[in-house]
mmCIF file of C-alpha atoms and ligand atoms in Angstrom:
data_model
loop_
_atom_site.group_PDB
_atom_site.id
_atom_site.type_symbol
_atom_site.label_atom_id
_atom_site.label_comp_id
_atom_site.label_asym_id
_atom_site.label_seq_id
_atom_site.Cartn_x
_atom_site.Cartn_y
_atom_site.Cartn_z
ATOM 1 C CA MET R 249 -83.700 3.799 19.698
ATOM 2 C CA PHE R 250 -84.398 3.738 23.423
ATOM 3 C CA ILE R 251 -86.961 5.537 25.572
ATOM 4 C CA GLU R 252 -84.801 7.672 27.816
ATOM 5 C CA ASP R 253 -87.269 9.565 29.986
ATOM 6 C CA ILE R 254 -90.984 9.924 30.751
ATOM 7 C CA ARG R 255 -92.378 13.031 32.472
ATOM 8 C CA THR R 256 -95.819 14.181 33.513
ATOM 9 C CA SER R 257 -97.484 17.502 34.253
ATOM 10 C CA ARG R 258 -101.004 18.709 34.965
ATOM 11 C CA ARG R 259 -103.147 21.732 34.112
ATOM 12 C CA LYS R 260 -106.674 22.973 34.740
ATOM 13 C CA ILE R 261 -108.788 24.196 31.816
ATOM 14 C CA PRO R 262 -112.047 26.074 32.549
ATOM 15 C CA LEU R 263 -115.150 25.529 30.369
ATOM 16 C CA HIS R 264 -116.858 28.642 29.025
ATOM 17 C CA THR R 265 -120.289 26.981 29.451
ATOM 18 C CA PRO R 266 -121.097 24.301 32.084
ATOM 19 C CA PHE R 267 -121.449 20.839 30.478
ATOM 20 C CA LYS R 268 -124.544 19.032 31.804
ATOM 21 C CA THR R 269 -125.337 15.326 31.403
ATOM 22 C CA ALA R 270 -127.451 12.829 33.376
ATOM 23 C CA LEU R 271 -124.254 11.899 35.250
ATOM 24 C CA ARG R 272 -122.611 15.232 36.071
ATOM 25 C CA THR R 273 -122.140 18.949 35.509
ATOM 26 C CA ALA R 274 -118.585 19.954 34.607
ATOM 27 C CA THR R 275 -117.299 23.544 34.833
ATOM 28 C CA TYR R 276 -113.608 22.799 34.285
ATOM 29 C CA ILE R 277 -111.397 19.859 33.399
ATOM 30 C CA GLU R 278 -107.942 18.769 34.418
ATOM 31 C CA SER R 279 -105.620 17.397 31.780
ATOM 32 C CA ILE R 280 -102.575 15.298 32.575
ATOM 33 C CA THR R 281 -99.762 15.440 30.027
ATOM 34 C CA VAL R 282 -97.170 12.708 29.615
ATOM 35 C CA THR R 283 -94.088 13.216 27.455
ATOM 36 C CA ILE R 284 -91.937 10.320 26.254
ATOM 37 C CA TYR R 285 -88.355 11.239 25.278
ATOM 38 C CA LEU R 286 -86.205 9.110 22.989
ATOM 39 C CA GLU R 287 -82.425 9.041 23.327
ATOM 40 C CA ASN R 288 -82.056 11.159 20.151
ATOM 41 C CA GLY R 289 -84.110 13.975 21.703
ATOM 42 C CA LEU R 290 -87.336 13.215 19.805
ATOM 43 C CA ALA R 291 -90.371 13.565 22.069
ATOM 44 C CA GLY R 292 -93.977 12.366 21.936
ATOM 45 C CA ARG R 293 -96.874 13.722 23.949
ATOM 46 C CA GLY R 294 -100.058 12.181 25.302
ATOM 47 C CA GLU R 295 -102.847 13.556 27.465
ATOM 48 C CA ALA R 296 -105.709 12.268 29.600
ATOM 49 C CA ALA R 297 -108.583 13.795 31.516
ATOM 50 C CA PRO R 298 -110.207 12.111 34.520
ATOM 51 C CA THR R 299 -113.947 11.356 34.616
ATOM 52 C CA TRP R 300 -114.783 10.033 38.098
ATOM 53 C CA VAL R 301 -118.328 8.966 37.181
ATOM 54 C CA ILE R 302 -117.348 6.942 34.096
ATOM 55 C CA THR R 303 -113.777 5.663 34.295
ATOM 56 C CA GLY R 304 -113.249 6.128 38.038
ATOM 57 C CA ASP R 305 -109.892 7.756 37.306
ATOM 58 C CA SER R 306 -108.756 10.923 39.089
ATOM 59 C CA SER R 307 -105.949 13.337 38.164
ATOM 60 C CA GLU R 308 -103.896 11.895 41.006
ATOM 61 C CA SER R 309 -104.466 8.276 39.975
ATOM 62 C CA ILE R 310 -103.642 9.044 36.324
ATOM 63 C CA GLN R 311 -100.393 10.722 37.290
ATOM 64 C CA ALA R 312 -99.496 7.949 39.765
ATOM 65 C CA ALA R 313 -100.083 5.202 37.180
ATOM 66 C CA LEU R 314 -98.034 7.055 34.565
ATOM 67 C CA GLU R 315 -95.130 7.680 36.939
ATOM 68 C CA GLY R 316 -95.353 4.197 38.478
ATOM 69 C CA PRO R 317 -96.199 0.950 36.635
ATOM 70 C CA ILE R 318 -96.567 2.412 33.132
ATOM 71 C CA LYS R 319 -93.194 4.172 33.257
ATOM 72 C CA GLN R 320 -91.611 1.005 34.602
ATOM 73 C CA ALA R 321 -93.078 -1.018 31.725
ATOM 74 C CA ILE R 322 -91.634 1.080 28.878
ATOM 75 C CA LEU R 323 -88.643 3.073 30.201
ATOM 76 C CA GLN R 324 -85.299 2.076 28.607
ATOM 77 C CA GLN R 325 -87.179 -0.049 26.061
ATOM 78 C CA ASP R 326 -86.532 0.092 22.309
ATOM 79 C CA ILE R 327 -89.172 2.053 20.338
ATOM 80 C CA ARG R 328 -88.701 -0.389 17.437
ATOM 81 C CA HIS R 329 -90.741 -2.824 19.551
ATOM 82 C CA PHE R 330 -93.669 -0.404 19.193
ATOM 83 C CA GLN R 331 -96.434 -3.059 19.235
ATOM 84 C CA SER R 332 -94.951 -4.885 22.230
ATOM 85 C CA LEU R 333 -94.640 -1.588 24.102
ATOM 86 C CA LEU R 334 -98.316 -0.800 23.433
ATOM 87 C CA VAL R 335 -99.219 -4.190 24.898
ATOM 88 C CA ALA R 336 -96.834 -3.605 27.847
ATOM 89 C CA ILE R 337 -98.742 -0.387 28.669
ATOM 90 C CA GLN R 338 -102.030 -2.340 28.755
ATOM 91 C CA ASN R 339 -100.517 -5.078 30.920
ATOM 92 C CA SER R 340 -98.696 -2.745 33.336
ATOM 93 C CA CYS R 341 -101.606 -2.537 35.805
ATOM 94 C CA ILE R 342 -105.326 -3.284 36.201
ATOM 95 C CA GLY R 343 -107.836 -0.563 35.241
ATOM 96 C CA ASN R 344 -106.421 2.955 34.886
ATOM 97 C CA THR R 345 -107.652 3.242 31.295
ATOM 98 C CA SER R 346 -107.175 7.026 31.141
ATOM 99 C CA ALA R 347 -103.514 6.820 32.204
ATOM 100 C CA LYS R 348 -102.960 3.987 29.710
ATOM 101 C CA ALA R 349 -104.614 6.121 27.015
ATOM 102 C CA ALA R 350 -102.223 9.037 27.717
ATOM 103 C CA ALA R 351 -99.160 6.765 27.460
ATOM 104 C CA ASP R 352 -100.516 4.991 24.352
ATOM 105 C CA ILE R 353 -101.170 8.368 22.672
ATOM 106 C CA ALA R 354 -97.651 9.602 23.542
ATOM 107 C CA LEU R 355 -96.114 6.412 22.146
ATOM 108 C CA HIS R 356 -98.138 6.747 18.911
ATOM 109 C CA ASP R 357 -97.030 10.377 18.678
ATOM 110 C CA VAL R 358 -93.332 9.698 19.122
ATOM 111 C CA TYR R 359 -93.385 6.633 16.854
ATOM 112 C CA SER R 360 -95.095 8.499 13.992
ATOM 113 C CA ARG R 361 -92.611 11.361 14.453
ATOM 114 C CA TRP R 362 -89.771 8.877 14.293
ATOM 115 C CA MET R 363 -91.333 7.522 11.048
ATOM 116 C CA GLY R 364 -91.723 11.111 9.819
ATOM 117 C CA VAL R 365 -95.474 10.926 9.097
ATOM 118 C CA PRO R 366 -98.688 12.287 10.598
ATOM 119 C CA LEU R 367 -100.313 9.771 12.960
ATOM 120 C CA TYR R 368 -103.306 9.187 10.662
ATOM 121 C CA GLN R 369 -100.838 8.229 7.924
ATOM 122 C CA LEU R 370 -99.083 5.760 10.222
ATOM 123 C CA LEU R 371 -102.527 4.258 10.880
ATOM 124 C CA GLY R 372 -103.201 4.197 7.174
ATOM 125 C CA ASP R 373 -105.975 6.503 5.896
ATOM 126 C CA TYR R 374 -107.403 9.989 5.971
ATOM 127 C CA GLN R 375 -111.198 10.239 5.785
ATOM 128 C CA SER R 376 -112.757 13.660 6.176
ATOM 129 C CA LEU R 377 -114.379 14.308 9.541
ATOM 130 C CA LYS R 378 -117.304 16.391 10.723
ATOM 131 C CA THR R 379 -118.389 16.561 14.327
ATOM 132 C CA SER R 380 -121.779 16.613 15.962
ATOM 133 C CA MET R 381 -122.521 19.366 18.502
ATOM 134 C CA THR R 382 -123.742 18.456 21.978
ATOM 135 C CA ILE R 383 -126.798 20.042 23.552
ATOM 136 C CA GLY R 384 -126.487 19.703 27.351
ATOM 137 C CA VAL R 385 -129.494 18.438 29.286
ATOM 138 C CA ASP R 386 -131.666 21.294 30.581
ATOM 139 C CA ASP R 387 -135.257 22.492 30.469
ATOM 140 C CA PRO R 388 -136.917 21.953 27.072
ATOM 141 C CA LYS R 389 -136.982 25.659 26.095
ATOM 142 C CA LYS R 390 -133.299 26.196 26.799
ATOM 143 C CA MET R 391 -132.361 23.045 24.859
ATOM 144 C CA ALA R 392 -134.479 24.115 21.869
ATOM 145 C CA LYS R 393 -132.772 27.515 21.897
ATOM 146 C CA ASP R 394 -129.309 25.898 21.968
ATOM 147 C CA ALA R 395 -130.231 23.450 19.189
ATOM 148 C CA ASP R 396 -131.506 26.293 17.017
ATOM 149 C CA LYS R 397 -128.299 28.284 17.605
ATOM 150 C CA TRP R 398 -126.016 25.443 16.462
ATOM 151 C CA VAL R 399 -128.134 24.573 13.421
ATOM 152 C CA GLU R 400 -127.979 28.282 12.456
ATOM 153 C CA LYS R 401 -124.179 27.961 12.673
ATOM 154 C CA GLY R 402 -124.260 25.132 10.138
ATOM 155 C CA TYR R 403 -124.129 21.965 12.265
ATOM 156 C CA THR R 404 -126.032 19.086 10.643
ATOM 157 C CA SER R 405 -125.666 16.577 13.519
ATOM 158 C CA LEU R 406 -126.852 17.328 17.024
ATOM 159 C CA LYS R 407 -126.252 15.116 20.049
ATOM 160 C CA ILE R 408 -128.993 15.708 22.584
ATOM 161 C CA LYS R 409 -128.305 14.856 26.209
ATOM 162 C CA VAL R 410 -131.359 13.386 27.948
ATOM 163 C CA GLY R 411 -131.991 11.073 30.916
ATOM 164 C CA ALA R 412 -131.843 13.641 33.755
ATOM 165 C CA LYS R 413 -135.467 14.037 34.938
ATOM 166 C CA PRO R 414 -136.681 11.572 32.279
ATOM 167 C CA GLU R 415 -140.261 12.845 32.659
ATOM 168 C CA LEU R 416 -139.065 15.935 30.698
ATOM 169 C CA ASP R 417 -137.454 13.981 27.854
ATOM 170 C CA MET R 418 -140.445 13.845 25.475
ATOM 171 C CA ASP R 419 -141.004 17.588 25.944
ATOM 172 C CA ARG R 420 -137.314 18.199 25.268
ATOM 173 C CA ILE R 421 -137.464 16.307 21.960
ATOM 174 C CA LEU R 422 -140.752 17.967 20.931
ATOM 175 C CA ALA R 423 -139.374 21.445 21.734
ATOM 176 C CA ILE R 424 -136.178 20.812 19.745
ATOM 177 C CA ARG R 425 -138.060 19.241 16.815
ATOM 178 C CA GLU R 426 -140.273 22.317 16.615
ATOM 179 C CA VAL R 427 -137.359 24.682 15.912
ATOM 180 C CA ILE R 428 -134.998 22.677 13.717
ATOM 181 C CA PRO R 429 -135.522 21.355 10.150
ATOM 182 C CA SER R 430 -136.820 17.801 9.808
ATOM 183 C CA GLU R 431 -133.827 16.684 7.686
ATOM 184 C CA ILE R 432 -131.565 17.151 10.721
ATOM 185 C CA LEU R 433 -131.620 13.880 12.629
ATOM 186 C CA LEU R 434 -131.080 13.839 16.374
ATOM 187 C CA ARG R 435 -128.646 11.587 18.199
ATOM 188 C CA LEU R 436 -129.748 11.101 21.806
ATOM 189 C CA ASP R 437 -127.536 10.242 24.747
ATOM 190 C CA ALA R 438 -129.323 9.167 27.936
ATOM 191 C CA ASN R 439 -126.035 8.519 29.813
ATOM 192 C CA GLN R 440 -127.597 5.540 31.672
ATOM 193 C CA GLY R 441 -130.512 7.704 32.891
ATOM 194 C CA TRP R 442 -133.425 5.438 31.937
ATOM 195 C CA THR R 443 -134.700 2.117 33.251
ATOM 196 C CA PRO R 444 -135.055 -0.522 30.512
ATOM 197 C CA LYS R 445 -138.874 -0.274 30.494
ATOM 198 C CA GLN R 446 -138.818 3.517 30.574
ATOM 199 C CA ALA R 447 -136.364 3.511 27.644
ATOM 200 C CA VAL R 448 -138.569 1.240 25.524
ATOM 201 C CA GLN R 449 -141.657 3.297 26.294
ATOM 202 C CA LEU R 450 -139.945 6.615 25.456
ATOM 203 C CA ILE R 451 -138.248 5.375 22.296
ATOM 204 C CA GLN R 452 -141.431 3.713 20.978
ATOM 205 C CA GLU R 453 -143.258 7.005 21.554
ATOM 206 C CA MET R 454 -140.529 8.886 19.636
ATOM 207 C CA GLU R 455 -140.860 6.367 16.800
ATOM 208 C CA ARG R 456 -144.664 6.788 16.793
ATOM 209 C CA ILE R 457 -144.426 10.563 16.307
ATOM 210 C CA ASN R 458 -141.534 10.294 13.773
ATOM 211 C CA ALA R 459 -139.198 12.336 15.959
ATOM 212 C CA GLY R 460 -136.279 11.830 13.529
ATOM 213 C CA ILE R 461 -133.906 10.022 15.902
ATOM 214 C CA GLU R 462 -130.767 8.631 14.242
ATOM 215 C CA PHE R 463 -129.654 6.521 17.216
ATOM 216 C CA ILE R 464 -129.692 6.462 21.007
ATOM 217 C CA GLU R 465 -126.631 6.123 23.221
ATOM 218 C CA GLN R 466 -126.476 4.211 26.460
ATOM 219 C CA PRO R 467 -130.148 4.221 27.541
ATOM 220 C CA VAL R 468 -129.568 2.150 30.716
ATOM 221 C CA LYS R 469 -126.963 1.517 33.418
ATOM 222 C CA ALA R 470 -123.515 0.553 32.128
ATOM 223 C CA ASN R 471 -123.500 -2.867 33.820
ATOM 224 C CA ASP R 472 -127.130 -3.741 32.989
ATOM 225 C CA LEU R 473 -126.385 -5.676 29.809
ATOM 226 C CA GLU R 474 -129.669 -7.603 29.950
ATOM 227 C CA GLY R 475 -131.499 -4.278 30.211
ATOM 228 C CA LEU R 476 -129.512 -2.933 27.258
ATOM 229 C CA LYS R 477 -130.474 -5.973 25.197
ATOM 230 C CA PHE R 478 -134.131 -5.622 26.235
ATOM 231 C CA VAL R 479 -134.103 -2.069 24.820
ATOM 232 C CA THR R 480 -132.237 -3.061 21.637
ATOM 233 C CA ASP R 481 -134.661 -5.937 20.994
ATOM 234 C CA ASN R 482 -137.816 -3.899 21.570
ATOM 235 C CA VAL R 483 -137.260 -0.742 19.499
ATOM 236 C CA LYS R 484 -136.491 -0.039 15.827
ATOM 237 C CA THR R 485 -134.139 2.882 16.525
ATOM 238 C CA PRO R 486 -130.470 1.781 16.628
ATOM 239 C CA ILE R 487 -129.012 1.592 20.149
ATOM 240 C CA MET R 488 -125.377 2.509 20.789
ATOM 241 C CA ALA R 489 -123.332 1.172 23.709
ATOM 242 C CA ASP R 490 -121.044 3.748 25.330
ATOM 243 C CA GLU R 491 -120.355 3.332 29.069
ATOM 244 C CA SER R 492 -121.035 -0.445 28.741
ATOM 245 C CA ILE R 493 -117.906 -0.894 26.587
ATOM 246 C CA PHE R 494 -114.393 -0.118 27.766
ATOM 247 C CA SER R 495 -112.196 -2.997 26.545
ATOM 248 C CA PRO R 496 -112.110 -5.154 23.393
ATOM 249 C CA GLN R 497 -113.422 -7.971 25.625
ATOM 250 C CA ASP R 498 -116.458 -5.840 26.512
ATOM 251 C CA ALA R 499 -117.001 -5.106 22.807
ATOM 252 C CA PHE R 500 -116.756 -8.813 21.964
ATOM 253 C CA LYS R 501 -119.436 -9.666 24.527
ATOM 254 C CA ILE R 502 -121.817 -6.909 23.378
ATOM 255 C CA ILE R 503 -121.371 -7.792 19.704
ATOM 256 C CA GLN R 504 -121.637 -11.541 20.195
ATOM 257 C CA GLY R 505 -124.833 -11.292 22.270
ATOM 258 C CA HIS R 506 -126.234 -8.442 20.132
ATOM 259 C CA TYR R 507 -126.756 -6.270 23.209
ATOM 260 C CA ALA R 508 -126.485 -3.096 21.064
ATOM 261 C CA ASP R 509 -126.396 -2.080 17.372
ATOM 262 C CA LEU R 510 -123.563 0.454 17.492
ATOM 263 C CA ILE R 511 -120.456 1.221 19.577
ATOM 264 C CA ASN R 512 -119.084 4.509 20.885
ATOM 265 C CA ILE R 513 -115.291 4.264 21.185
ATOM 266 C CA LYS R 514 -113.460 6.665 23.502
ATOM 267 C CA LEU R 515 -109.719 6.479 24.080
ATOM 268 C CA MET R 516 -110.153 7.187 27.829
ATOM 269 C CA LYS R 517 -112.276 4.018 28.116
ATOM 270 C CA SER R 518 -110.323 1.720 25.789
ATOM 271 C CA GLY R 519 -106.919 2.669 27.194
ATOM 272 C CA GLY R 520 -105.778 4.296 23.945
ATOM 273 C CA ILE R 521 -105.507 3.782 20.204
ATOM 274 C CA TYR R 522 -104.173 0.218 20.300
ATOM 275 C CA ASN R 523 -107.388 -1.145 21.860
ATOM 276 C CA ALA R 524 -109.570 1.307 19.917
ATOM 277 C CA LEU R 525 -108.275 -0.275 16.681
ATOM 278 C CA ILE R 526 -109.058 -3.765 17.965
ATOM 279 C CA ILE R 527 -112.616 -2.719 18.914
ATOM 280 C CA ALA R 528 -113.189 -1.023 15.537
ATOM 281 C CA ASP R 529 -111.844 -4.090 13.662
ATOM 282 C CA LEU R 530 -113.890 -6.514 15.744
ATOM 283 C CA ALA R 531 -117.000 -4.423 15.148
ATOM 284 C CA MET R 532 -116.291 -4.168 11.409
ATOM 285 C CA VAL R 533 -116.064 -7.938 11.041
ATOM 286 C CA ASN R 534 -119.509 -8.129 12.640
ATOM 287 C CA GLN R 535 -120.983 -5.196 10.689
ATOM 288 C CA VAL R 536 -121.359 -2.997 13.747
ATOM 289 C CA PRO R 537 -120.493 0.616 12.858
ATOM 290 C CA CYS R 538 -118.653 2.743 15.431
ATOM 291 C CA MET R 539 -118.587 6.334 16.578
ATOM 292 C CA ILE R 540 -115.530 8.114 17.926
ATOM 293 C CA GLY R 541 -116.386 10.092 21.047
ATOM 294 C CA SER R 542 -114.513 11.663 23.917
ATOM 295 C CA MET R 543 -114.954 12.644 27.525
ATOM 296 C CA MET R 544 -114.687 16.322 28.352
ATOM 297 C CA GLU R 545 -111.003 16.400 27.325
ATOM 298 C CA SER R 546 -108.353 18.736 25.963
ATOM 299 C CA SER R 547 -108.090 19.228 22.207
ATOM 300 C CA TYR R 548 -104.823 17.297 22.256
ATOM 301 C CA SER R 549 -106.309 13.941 23.312
ATOM 302 C CA VAL R 550 -109.428 14.569 21.208
ATOM 303 C CA GLY R 551 -107.016 15.241 18.328
ATOM 304 C CA ALA R 552 -105.415 11.834 18.891
ATOM 305 C CA ALA R 553 -108.914 10.289 18.742
ATOM 306 C CA ALA R 554 -109.569 12.183 15.490
ATOM 307 C CA HIS R 555 -106.378 10.732 13.925
ATOM 308 C CA PHE R 556 -107.641 7.241 14.811
ATOM 309 C CA ALA R 557 -111.136 7.971 13.452
ATOM 310 C CA ALA R 558 -109.790 9.440 10.206
ATOM 311 C CA ALA R 559 -107.802 6.250 9.633
ATOM 312 C CA HIS R 560 -110.452 3.596 10.337
ATOM 313 C CA PRO R 561 -113.137 2.707 7.761
ATOM 314 C CA ASN R 562 -115.541 1.409 10.430
ATOM 315 C CA VAL R 563 -115.614 4.658 12.405
ATOM 316 C CA ILE R 564 -118.390 6.557 10.655
ATOM 317 C CA TYR R 565 -119.869 8.849 13.328
ATOM 318 C CA TYR R 566 -117.846 11.626 14.956
ATOM 319 C CA ASP R 567 -118.495 13.286 18.295
ATOM 320 C CA LEU R 568 -115.469 15.524 18.677
ATOM 321 C CA ASP R 569 -116.872 18.793 20.037
ATOM 322 C CA ALA R 570 -115.385 18.681 23.580
ATOM 323 C CA PRO R 571 -112.581 21.185 22.791
ATOM 324 C CA LEU R 572 -115.197 23.723 21.666
ATOM 325 C CA TRP R 573 -116.476 23.864 25.264
ATOM 326 C CA LEU R 574 -113.069 24.862 26.670
ATOM 327 C CA THR R 575 -111.596 28.328 27.148
ATOM 328 C CA GLU R 576 -108.231 27.036 25.858
ATOM 329 C CA LYS R 577 -107.702 27.568 22.110
ATOM 330 C CA PRO R 578 -107.821 24.186 20.275
ATOM 331 C CA GLU R 579 -104.507 22.734 19.146
ATOM 332 C CA VAL R 580 -104.074 19.702 16.842
ATOM 333 C CA ILE R 581 -107.668 20.011 15.614
ATOM 334 C CA GLU R 582 -108.954 22.860 13.509
ATOM 335 C CA TYR R 583 -112.702 23.487 13.470
ATOM 336 C CA GLN R 584 -114.485 25.230 10.612
ATOM 337 C CA GLY R 585 -118.094 24.912 11.703
ATOM 338 C CA GLU R 586 -118.689 21.183 11.926
ATOM 339 C CA LYS R 587 -115.706 20.345 9.707
ATOM 340 C CA VAL R 588 -112.709 18.966 11.592
ATOM 341 C CA SER R 589 -109.194 19.028 10.114
ATOM 342 C CA LEU R 590 -105.908 17.702 11.387
ATOM 343 C CA SER R 591 -102.371 18.908 10.934
ATOM 344 C CA THR R 592 -100.506 17.306 8.021
ATOM 345 C CA GLY R 593 -97.200 17.510 9.929
ATOM 346 C CA GLU R 594 -95.468 14.715 11.798
ATOM 347 C CA GLY R 595 -97.083 12.951 14.747
ATOM 348 C CA ILE R 596 -100.316 14.170 16.303
ATOM 349 C CA SER R 597 -99.824 17.922 16.364
ATOM 350 C CA GLY R 598 -97.346 18.381 13.511
ATOM 351 C CA VAL R 599 -95.520 20.836 15.772
ATOM 352 C CA ASP R 600 -92.003 20.263 17.160
ATOM 353 C CA LYS R 601 -91.753 19.972 20.887
HETATM 354 MG MG1 MG P 921 -122.251 8.866 25.665
#
């Protein structure tokens, strides 16, 4: 069963609320769709969104990689060589992890459709999922108000963005802690906004006042692995690597040197599900639990990430709220408060295309 055609398209999706982190403020996203057609007419779809400040990919570069080297690597190839095709996508060019993720997702979609099962079933499990809700970085009062609103709506996990104007971070945590119940733990994400010493000082202070922090994501610059290790070694709170880990090789290095306690896997960084599975397996062998996260992406690619997370026993934290920030109605994923459900139909969306 041969791959007969591969096509791409692009759309803009506005956010209903600006998304603020230490790295950027987003008011809209672009999503690039790739569709892989088999000779029998069956089609599989993948998507990717660019994040200049993290992956370095743009809409134009994603589309160019998909229509250039990636297409060349898998066009006219037999889908029965599924694993080899996934590897061919990874080897088709250097970098371009978002474009590779889109193609990898589309291949997983069409292959699970061809098998006649939902993607999570192809991957082998279905654990129930509930997402955290992100509180964008802002002044302490505004963040406390947002946190209160989402807890009122039933969310039991909040992800608090910090690291922009770090001198406000303690006040942010104190303001949020004041309005939400103590049993709700906070996950912090500094998005590389702290220096190693600043991170240790802030986290030790949070520990001293029992601020109820579950873990802290990416305290320092992505490439400052020594700084990351300094933080991990000098605080009790678990430290999660996000921007420091793209590939399985990155994960291997972080795990082997114990640079962090936890890993945040995102398909746009890993280049898709194939590498995400390797990272999750590698981490499991070394007793390092993982979170599934996403960039600001469409519900379709976040849905693909949710299929992967539902199927892997070492993915135990879920950060899948990006689609709730978009004006486009979610597809693939259904949200009931923090509960996330997936379609039980074939492939990723369960809908014919
Ligand atoms: Mg993060």
